[in-house]
Amino acid sequence: MSSLQLYQLVALVLLCVGLYGFIWRRSLVGMLICLELMLNGAGLSIVAASQHTSADAVLGQLGALLVMGLAAAEATLVLAIVLVVTRRFKTSESIRVSELKG
């Protein structure tokens, strides 16, 4: 197994763990953490592919920085939404919020 395959396997594991946690988590903050895991897996995959292929390594690092910037912006927005939902519905569990919707 080459090192590129190993890095891609680790990125896939991060993505799968994040997806599993995103589906099965009940709290909104836990879902946010799992989403961050998925984005970290994508960033690792971009960097590994650029390091081990004919693409320029700097472009892969810039791509990973873009993913990290998007993740930071997404985390800021989602945490603001979680604060508003928690203040309004007095809970941060996604199932309870969807039940209170009507």
C-alpha atoms as an extended CHARMM CRD file, in Angstrom:
* protein
*
       102  EXT
         1         1  MET       CA              0.0000000000        0.0000000000        0.0000000000  PROA      1               0.0000000000
         2         2  SER       CA              1.4820000000        3.3310000000       -1.0350000000  PROA      2               0.0000000000
         3         3  SER       CA              1.5290000000        6.3290000000        1.2540000000  PROA      3               0.0000000000
         4         4  LEU       CA             -1.0800000000        8.1150000000       -0.9060000000  PROA      4               0.0000000000
         5         5  GLN       CA             -3.4740000000        5.2090000000       -0.3930000000  PROA      5               0.0000000000
         6         6  LEU       CA             -2.8010000000        5.3050000000        3.3400000000  PROA      6               0.0000000000
         7         7  TYR       CA             -3.5470000000        9.0350000000        3.5380000000  PROA      7               0.0000000000
         8         8  GLN       CA             -6.6810000000        8.6080000000        1.4440000000  PROA      8               0.0000000000
         9         9  LEU       CA             -7.7870000000        5.7630000000        3.7080000000  PROA      9               0.0000000000
        10        10  VAL       CA             -7.3290000000        7.9390000000        6.8010000000  PROA      10              0.0000000000
        11        11  ALA       CA             -9.2770000000       10.7420000000        5.0820000000  PROA      11              0.0000000000
        12        12  LEU       CA            -12.0520000000        8.2820000000        4.2470000000  PROA      12              0.0000000000
        13        13  VAL       CA            -12.1680000000        7.0730000000        7.8520000000  PROA      13              0.0000000000
        14        14  LEU       CA            -12.4610000000       10.6810000000        9.0610000000  PROA      14              0.0000000000
        15        15  LEU       CA            -15.2470000000       11.2930000000        6.5790000000  PROA      15              0.0000000000
        16        16  CYS       CA            -17.1220000000        8.1220000000        7.5740000000  PROA      16              0.0000000000
        17        17  VAL       CA            -16.7840000000        8.7670000000       11.3110000000  PROA      17              0.0000000000
        18        18  GLY       CA            -18.0050000000       12.3180000000       10.7990000000  PROA      18              0.0000000000
        19        19  LEU       CA            -20.9470000000       11.1780000000        8.6820000000  PROA      19              0.0000000000
        20        20  TYR       CA            -21.9060000000        8.4740000000       11.1830000000  PROA      20              0.0000000000
        21        21  GLY       CA            -21.7330000000       10.9500000000       14.0550000000  PROA      21              0.0000000000
        22        22  PHE       CA            -23.6710000000       13.5820000000       12.1090000000  PROA      22              0.0000000000
        23        23  ILE       CA            -26.4970000000       11.1190000000       11.4720000000  PROA      23              0.0000000000
        24        24  TRP       CA            -26.6730000000        9.6800000000       14.9910000000  PROA      24              0.0000000000
        25        25  ARG       CA            -25.8890000000       12.7150000000       17.1720000000  PROA      25              0.0000000000
        26        26  ARG       CA            -28.8260000000       14.3840000000       18.8530000000  PROA      26              0.0000000000
        27        27  SER       CA            -27.2330000000       17.6230000000       20.0050000000  PROA      27              0.0000000000
        28        28  LEU       CA            -26.5950000000       20.4110000000       17.5530000000  PROA      28              0.0000000000
        29        29  VAL       CA            -23.0680000000       21.0110000000       18.8770000000  PROA      29              0.0000000000
        30        30  GLY       CA            -22.2040000000       17.3290000000       18.4160000000  PROA      30              0.0000000000
        31        31  MET       CA            -23.4580000000       17.5200000000       14.8580000000  PROA      31              0.0000000000
        32        32  LEU       CA            -21.2140000000       20.5520000000       14.3040000000  PROA      32              0.0000000000
        33        33  ILE       CA            -18.1670000000       18.6700000000       15.5870000000  PROA      33              0.0000000000
        34        34  CYS       CA            -18.9170000000       15.7710000000       13.2440000000  PROA      34              0.0000000000
        35        35  LEU       CA            -19.2620000000       18.1630000000       10.3280000000  PROA      35              0.0000000000
        36        36  GLU       CA            -15.8330000000       19.5570000000       11.1750000000  PROA      36              0.0000000000
        37        37  LEU       CA            -14.4390000000       15.9990000000       11.1080000000  PROA      37              0.0000000000
        38        38  MET       CA            -15.8080000000       15.5280000000        7.6010000000  PROA      38              0.0000000000
        39        39  LEU       CA            -14.2360000000       18.7770000000        6.4300000000  PROA      39              0.0000000000
        40        40  ASN       CA            -10.8900000000       17.7840000000        7.9740000000  PROA      40              0.0000000000
        41        41  GLY       CA            -11.0520000000       14.5220000000        6.0340000000  PROA      41              0.0000000000
        42        42  ALA       CA            -11.6220000000       16.4730000000        2.8230000000  PROA      42              0.0000000000
        43        43  GLY       CA             -8.6770000000       18.7640000000        3.5790000000  PROA      43              0.0000000000
        44        44  LEU       CA             -6.3970000000       15.8150000000        4.2780000000  PROA      44              0.0000000000
        45        45  SER       CA             -7.4270000000       14.2010000000        1.0220000000  PROA      45              0.0000000000
        46        46  ILE       CA             -6.6730000000       17.3850000000       -0.9440000000  PROA      46              0.0000000000
        47        47  VAL       CA             -3.2170000000       17.8020000000        0.5980000000  PROA      47              0.0000000000
        48        48  ALA       CA             -2.2990000000       14.1320000000        0.1760000000  PROA      48              0.0000000000
        49        49  ALA       CA             -3.3860000000       14.0870000000       -3.4540000000  PROA      49              0.0000000000
        50        50  SER       CA             -1.4170000000       17.2120000000       -4.2800000000  PROA      50              0.0000000000
        51        51  GLN       CA              1.7310000000       15.9290000000       -2.5530000000  PROA      51              0.0000000000
        52        52  HSD       CA              1.7210000000       12.5730000000       -4.3160000000  PROA      52              0.0000000000
        53        53  THR       CA              0.5960000000       13.5320000000       -7.8100000000  PROA      53              0.0000000000
        54        54  SER       CA              1.9340000000       15.8200000000      -10.4860000000  PROA      54              0.0000000000
        55        55  ALA       CA             -0.0910000000       18.7720000000       -9.1600000000  PROA      55              0.0000000000
        56        56  ASP       CA              1.7640000000       21.5770000000       -7.4370000000  PROA      56              0.0000000000
        57        57  ALA       CA              2.0190000000       20.9760000000       -3.6760000000  PROA      57              0.0000000000
        58        58  VAL       CA              1.3080000000       24.6320000000       -2.9100000000  PROA      58              0.0000000000
        59        59  LEU       CA             -2.0580000000       24.4120000000       -4.6640000000  PROA      59              0.0000000000
        60        60  GLY       CA             -3.0580000000       21.5000000000       -2.4480000000  PROA      60              0.0000000000
        61        61  GLN       CA             -2.0810000000       23.4300000000        0.6580000000  PROA      61              0.0000000000
        62        62  LEU       CA             -4.0440000000       26.4440000000       -0.5560000000  PROA      62              0.0000000000
        63        63  GLY       CA             -7.0220000000       24.1740000000       -1.1670000000  PROA      63              0.0000000000
        64        64  ALA       CA             -6.7630000000       22.8500000000        2.3710000000  PROA      64              0.0000000000
        65        65  LEU       CA             -6.5690000000       26.4090000000        3.7090000000  PROA      65              0.0000000000
        66        66  LEU       CA             -9.7120000000       27.2250000000        1.7510000000  PROA      66              0.0000000000
        67        67  VAL       CA            -11.4810000000       24.2420000000        3.3140000000  PROA      67              0.0000000000
        68        68  MET       CA            -10.2900000000       25.3330000000        6.7700000000  PROA      68              0.0000000000
        69        69  GLY       CA            -11.5250000000       28.8820000000        6.1640000000  PROA      69              0.0000000000
        70        70  LEU       CA            -14.9050000000       27.6140000000        5.0400000000  PROA      70              0.0000000000
        71        71  ALA       CA            -15.0660000000       25.3710000000        8.1040000000  PROA      71              0.0000000000
        72        72  ALA       CA            -14.3140000000       28.3020000000       10.4070000000  PROA      72              0.0000000000
        73        73  ALA       CA            -16.9800000000       30.4680000000        8.7710000000  PROA      73              0.0000000000
        74        74  GLU       CA            -19.4730000000       27.6100000000        8.9170000000  PROA      74              0.0000000000
        75        75  ALA       CA            -18.6990000000       26.9690000000       12.5850000000  PROA      75              0.0000000000
        76        76  THR       CA            -19.2740000000       30.6320000000       13.4250000000  PROA      76              0.0000000000
        77        77  LEU       CA            -22.6340000000       30.7220000000       11.6900000000  PROA      77              0.0000000000
        78        78  VAL       CA            -23.8170000000       27.4020000000       13.0950000000  PROA      78              0.0000000000
        79        79  LEU       CA            -22.8210000000       28.3150000000       16.6500000000  PROA      79              0.0000000000
        80        80  ALA       CA            -24.7850000000       31.5660000000       16.3290000000  PROA      80              0.0000000000
        81        81  ILE       CA            -27.8010000000       29.6000000000       15.0970000000  PROA      81              0.0000000000
        82        82  VAL       CA            -27.4110000000       27.0930000000       17.9490000000  PROA      82              0.0000000000
        83        83  LEU       CA            -27.3990000000       29.9470000000       20.4630000000  PROA      83              0.0000000000
        84        84  VAL       CA            -30.5960000000       31.4180000000       19.0040000000  PROA      84              0.0000000000
        85        85  VAL       CA            -32.3220000000       28.0090000000       18.8890000000  PROA      85              0.0000000000
        86        86  THR       CA            -31.2390000000       27.1910000000       22.4400000000  PROA      86              0.0000000000
        87        87  ARG       CA            -32.5490000000       30.5070000000       23.7590000000  PROA      87              0.0000000000
        88        88  ARG       CA            -35.8320000000       30.1900000000       21.9190000000  PROA      88              0.0000000000
        89        89  PHE       CA            -36.6370000000       26.4890000000       22.4600000000  PROA      89              0.0000000000
        90        90  LYS       CA            -34.6610000000       25.9630000000       25.7110000000  PROA      90              0.0000000000
        91        91  THR       CA            -32.9640000000       22.8610000000       24.2390000000  PROA      91              0.0000000000
        92        92  SER       CA            -30.1500000000       22.0500000000       21.8310000000  PROA      92              0.0000000000
        93        93  GLU       CA            -31.3310000000       18.5670000000       20.8420000000  PROA      93              0.0000000000
        94        94  SER       CA            -32.2480000000       18.4300000000       17.1730000000  PROA      94              0.0000000000
        95        95  ILE       CA            -35.1680000000       16.0470000000       17.6690000000  PROA      95              0.0000000000
        96        96  ARG       CA            -36.8070000000       18.2450000000       20.3040000000  PROA      96              0.0000000000
        97        97  VAL       CA            -36.4040000000       21.3270000000       18.1060000000  PROA      97              0.0000000000
        98        98  SER       CA            -38.0650000000       19.5910000000       15.1390000000  PROA      98              0.0000000000
        99        99  GLU       CA            -40.9280000000       18.4490000000       17.4110000000  PROA      99              0.0000000000
       100       100  LEU       CA            -41.4750000000       22.0030000000       18.6460000000  PROA      100             0.0000000000
       101       101  LYS       CA            -41.5690000000       23.3620000000       15.1180000000  PROA      101             0.0000000000
       102       102  GLY       CA            -45.3640000000       23.2130000000       14.7220000000  PROA      102             0.0000000000
